[in-house]
Amino acid sequence: MLSIENAVQTLKEKNIRLTPQRHELINILSKGNKHWTVEELYQLLNESMPSVSITTVYNNINLFCELGLVKEIQFGEALSKYEWKKEDHYHIVCSECGEMVDVWYPALKEVEVFAQSISKFDISSHNLQFYGTCSNCEQK
Amino acid sequence: MLSIENAVQTLKEKNIRLTPQRHELINILSKGNKHWTVEELYQLLNESMPSVSITTVYNNINLFCELGLVKEIQFGEALSKYEWKKEDHYHIVCSECGEMVDVWYPALKEVEVFAQSISKFDISSHNLQFYGTCSNCEQK
DNA sequence: GTAGATGCAAAACGTTTGCAACCTA
DNA sequence: TAGGTTGCAAACGTTTTGCATCTAC
């Protein structure tokens, strides 16, 4: 799990300014071990910085992705979500409400090797998502 | 692999009209064993029916998905693609150009069972995509 | 002081909706 | 002939862009 100090260090090394908006966004992302949409991050950021714009959230979440501080999780049906960088894992998504939890399972390297062997692709990564219903939505 | 006759039969059973637009869209989808975006289907349809609207493509591709004639493939970075219904399989996607090929590998049921066991989700399906570079893009 | 960042407004993009005209069964 | 379907235009929600202002270093 990436520390705030490491993140700040990365910004400094690349001469990227540590604005209050960035600092607070890093705070939010690194503290909660969750998955957020841009809109959710914008709402949270607004609580402490009412004047922040959603453009700034987009700018910075994309910047953080490029820097490898944040990972974008793309999955069907819904918006992208973002999570603070941690070890590789998979996700379960609720088809009803979009809630998402992590699944730590050994990377399916052998399936990647198989896919590489039967195709003319140079495969660099893979992604596995599970879809289902969370316990909250199950009760309804 | 679903036949045109089966598809037409499904429409008849549900009292869904076989318009020329639908017929031609079924023709395109069922003949080529490919993955198309809505825009690509619209362009192909336009070759034989210049007056067709993209709304009709959306209407019908969604209808076909609901009827189970067509499968929507959602993956990161890009638009949804659609393919004519066939046996379950996974996909490799080129990160450069979006080209997509099928991978026939036994369904990872045991991973689904594991994910179910460690979560409070009722898991109904999963999805595995591989990302890489196709041979065309590799050369560039 | 200055290059980089912010925040507003407008544009862009894919997709959906409302509705009058049309056509399949 | 009647309800399903089409195709146009407008609306929608998310994301990107242009740009003047501001600010971290």
mmCIF file of C-alpha atoms in Angstrom, chain B:
data_model
loop_
_atom_site.group_PDB
_atom_site.id
_atom_site.type_symbol
_atom_site.label_atom_id
_atom_site.label_comp_id
_atom_site.label_asym_id
_atom_site.label_seq_id
_atom_site.Cartn_x
_atom_site.Cartn_y
_atom_site.Cartn_z
ATOM 1 C CA MET B 1 -23.267 -20.415 -33.111
ATOM 2 C CA LEU B 2 -26.779 -19.039 -33.471
ATOM 3 C CA SER B 3 -28.302 -19.324 -36.966
ATOM 4 C CA ILE B 4 -30.239 -16.594 -38.745
ATOM 5 C CA GLU B 5 -33.247 -18.913 -38.839
ATOM 6 C CA ASN B 6 -33.179 -19.279 -35.070
ATOM 7 C CA ALA B 7 -32.934 -15.529 -34.635
ATOM 8 C CA VAL B 8 -35.866 -14.888 -36.978
ATOM 9 C CA GLN B 9 -37.831 -17.556 -35.138
ATOM 10 C CA THR B 10 -37.160 -15.829 -31.800
ATOM 11 C CA LEU B 11 -38.484 -12.539 -33.195
ATOM 12 C CA LYS B 12 -41.639 -14.199 -34.531
ATOM 13 C CA GLU B 13 -42.358 -15.903 -31.226
ATOM 14 C CA LYS B 14 -42.265 -12.567 -29.433
ATOM 15 C CA ASN B 15 -44.312 -10.797 -32.121
ATOM 16 C CA ILE B 16 -41.395 -8.553 -32.972
ATOM 17 C CA ARG B 17 -41.541 -7.342 -36.558
ATOM 18 C CA LEU B 18 -38.871 -8.330 -39.045
ATOM 19 C CA THR B 19 -38.205 -4.943 -40.623
ATOM 20 C CA PRO B 20 -35.662 -4.607 -43.451
ATOM 21 C CA GLN B 21 -33.343 -2.785 -41.024
ATOM 22 C CA ARG B 22 -33.493 -5.644 -38.538
ATOM 23 C CA HIS B 23 -33.034 -8.246 -41.224
ATOM 24 C CA GLU B 24 -29.942 -6.583 -42.623
ATOM 25 C CA LEU B 25 -28.484 -6.026 -39.131
ATOM 26 C CA ILE B 26 -28.976 -9.719 -38.336
ATOM 27 C CA ASN B 27 -27.293 -10.557 -41.651
ATOM 28 C CA ILE B 28 -24.242 -8.460 -40.842
ATOM 29 C CA LEU B 29 -23.944 -9.711 -37.272
ATOM 30 C CA SER B 30 -24.448 -13.403 -37.971
ATOM 31 C CA LYS B 31 -22.176 -13.636 -41.011
ATOM 32 C CA GLY B 32 -18.965 -12.062 -39.817
ATOM 33 C CA ASN B 33 -17.509 -13.695 -36.741
ATOM 34 C CA LYS B 34 -16.365 -10.334 -35.408
ATOM 35 C CA HIS B 35 -16.790 -7.682 -32.733
ATOM 36 C CA TRP B 36 -18.364 -4.393 -33.757
ATOM 37 C CA THR B 37 -19.012 -1.017 -32.212
ATOM 38 C CA VAL B 38 -22.388 0.648 -32.789
ATOM 39 C CA GLU B 39 -20.673 3.101 -35.123
ATOM 40 C CA GLU B 40 -19.164 0.300 -37.207
ATOM 41 C CA LEU B 41 -22.519 -1.462 -37.507
ATOM 42 C CA TYR B 42 -24.085 1.847 -38.507
ATOM 43 C CA GLN B 43 -21.497 2.337 -41.273
ATOM 44 C CA LEU B 44 -21.953 -1.215 -42.600
ATOM 45 C CA LEU B 45 -25.726 -0.897 -42.525
ATOM 46 C CA ASN B 46 -25.489 2.402 -44.357
ATOM 47 C CA GLU B 47 -23.810 0.712 -47.322
ATOM 48 C CA SER B 48 -26.968 -1.184 -48.185
ATOM 49 C CA MET B 49 -29.490 1.148 -46.509
ATOM 50 C CA PRO B 50 -28.277 4.735 -46.821
ATOM 51 C CA SER B 51 -31.283 6.153 -44.987
ATOM 52 C CA VAL B 52 -30.912 4.107 -41.806
ATOM 53 C CA SER B 53 -30.449 6.086 -38.595
ATOM 54 C CA ILE B 54 -28.041 5.381 -35.766
ATOM 55 C CA THR B 55 -31.017 5.417 -33.392
ATOM 56 C CA THR B 56 -32.293 2.298 -35.148
ATOM 57 C CA VAL B 57 -28.939 0.599 -34.678
ATOM 58 C CA TYR B 58 -29.036 1.414 -30.967
ATOM 59 C CA ASN B 59 -32.654 0.304 -30.671
ATOM 60 C CA ASN B 60 -32.042 -3.011 -32.331
ATOM 61 C CA ILE B 61 -28.658 -3.898 -30.906
ATOM 62 C CA ASN B 62 -30.144 -3.375 -27.443
ATOM 63 C CA LEU B 63 -33.205 -5.407 -28.375
ATOM 64 C CA PHE B 64 -30.999 -8.230 -29.670
ATOM 65 C CA CYS B 65 -29.016 -8.177 -26.418
ATOM 66 C CA GLU B 66 -32.216 -8.495 -24.388
ATOM 67 C CA LEU B 67 -33.343 -11.375 -26.580
ATOM 68 C CA GLY B 68 -29.976 -13.055 -26.162
ATOM 69 C CA LEU B 69 -29.141 -12.972 -29.870
ATOM 70 C CA VAL B 70 -26.180 -10.687 -29.347
ATOM 71 C CA LYS B 71 -23.662 -10.266 -26.543
ATOM 72 C CA GLU B 72 -22.350 -6.896 -25.431
ATOM 73 C CA ILE B 73 -18.639 -6.900 -24.653
ATOM 74 C CA GLN B 74 -17.617 -4.154 -22.273
ATOM 75 C CA PHE B 75 -13.990 -3.497 -21.609
ATOM 76 C CA GLY B 76 -11.817 -0.659 -20.415
ATOM 77 C CA GLU B 77 -10.701 2.376 -22.353
ATOM 78 C CA ALA B 78 -13.092 2.063 -25.245
ATOM 79 C CA LEU B 79 -16.660 1.720 -26.410
ATOM 80 C CA SER B 80 -18.733 -1.382 -26.044
ATOM 81 C CA LYS B 81 -18.500 -3.932 -28.800
ATOM 82 C CA TYR B 82 -21.124 -6.448 -29.851
ATOM 83 C CA GLU B 83 -20.823 -9.994 -31.129
ATOM 84 C CA TRP B 84 -23.269 -12.588 -32.418
ATOM 85 C CA LYS B 85 -24.147 -15.077 -29.678
ATOM 86 C CA LYS B 86 -21.876 -18.097 -29.329
ATOM 87 C CA GLU B 87 -20.422 -20.261 -26.570
ATOM 88 C CA ASP B 88 -18.838 -18.519 -23.590
ATOM 89 C CA HIS B 89 -15.312 -17.332 -24.136
ATOM 90 C CA TYR B 90 -12.865 -14.617 -23.156
ATOM 91 C CA HIS B 91 -11.320 -11.787 -25.180
ATOM 92 C CA ILE B 92 -7.921 -10.335 -25.939
ATOM 93 C CA VAL B 93 -7.966 -6.614 -26.700
ATOM 94 C CA CYS B 94 -5.255 -4.573 -28.394
ATOM 95 C CA SER B 95 -4.533 -1.518 -26.250
ATOM 96 C CA GLU B 96 -3.466 0.421 -29.357
ATOM 97 C CA CYS B 97 -6.238 -0.118 -31.891
ATOM 98 C CA GLY B 98 -8.953 -1.934 -29.966
ATOM 99 C CA GLU B 99 -8.838 -5.060 -32.142
ATOM 100 C CA MET B 100 -10.305 -8.016 -30.350
ATOM 101 C CA VAL B 101 -9.947 -11.785 -30.687
ATOM 102 C CA ASP B 102 -11.644 -14.671 -28.904
ATOM 103 C CA VAL B 103 -9.960 -16.976 -26.399
ATOM 104 C CA TRP B 104 -11.568 -20.339 -25.773
ATOM 105 C CA TYR B 105 -10.490 -21.448 -22.327
ATOM 106 C CA PRO B 106 -12.438 -23.497 -19.772
ATOM 107 C CA ALA B 107 -14.550 -21.192 -17.604
ATOM 108 C CA LEU B 108 -12.768 -20.322 -14.343
ATOM 109 C CA LYS B 109 -15.533 -21.732 -12.181
ATOM 110 C CA GLU B 110 -13.227 -22.540 -9.281
ATOM 111 C CA VAL B 111 -12.118 -18.907 -9.051
ATOM 112 C CA GLU B 112 -15.767 -17.868 -9.026
ATOM 113 C CA VAL B 113 -16.434 -20.308 -6.180
ATOM 114 C CA PHE B 114 -13.469 -18.889 -4.282
ATOM 115 C CA ALA B 115 -14.635 -15.298 -4.773
ATOM 116 C CA GLN B 116 -18.100 -16.297 -3.578
ATOM 117 C CA SER B 117 -16.674 -17.986 -0.472
ATOM 118 C CA ILE B 118 -14.646 -14.979 0.697
ATOM 119 C CA SER B 119 -17.316 -12.357 -0.009
ATOM 120 C CA LYS B 120 -20.892 -11.637 0.915
ATOM 121 C CA PHE B 121 -21.821 -11.480 -2.731
ATOM 122 C CA ASP B 122 -24.034 -13.859 -4.639
ATOM 123 C CA ILE B 123 -21.835 -14.182 -7.709
ATOM 124 C CA SER B 124 -23.529 -14.947 -11.003
ATOM 125 C CA SER B 125 -20.825 -14.455 -13.610
ATOM 126 C CA HIS B 126 -17.328 -13.312 -14.300
ATOM 127 C CA ASN B 127 -15.366 -11.725 -17.063
ATOM 128 C CA LEU B 128 -11.737 -12.054 -18.068
ATOM 129 C CA GLN B 129 -10.009 -9.809 -20.579
ATOM 130 C CA PHE B 130 -6.433 -9.821 -21.753
ATOM 131 C CA TYR B 131 -4.704 -6.647 -22.849
ATOM 132 C CA GLY B 132 -1.746 -6.408 -25.162
ATOM 133 C CA THR B 133 -0.566 -5.364 -28.584
ATOM 134 C CA CYS B 134 -1.725 -7.023 -31.794
ATOM 135 C CA SER B 135 0.809 -8.007 -34.468
ATOM 136 C CA ASN B 136 -0.237 -5.086 -36.684
ATOM 137 C CA CYS B 137 0.408 -2.488 -34.003
ATOM 138 C CA GLU B 138 3.542 -4.317 -32.855
ATOM 139 C CA GLN B 139 5.226 -3.605 -36.200
ATOM 140 C CA LYS B 140 4.674 0.143 -35.981
#
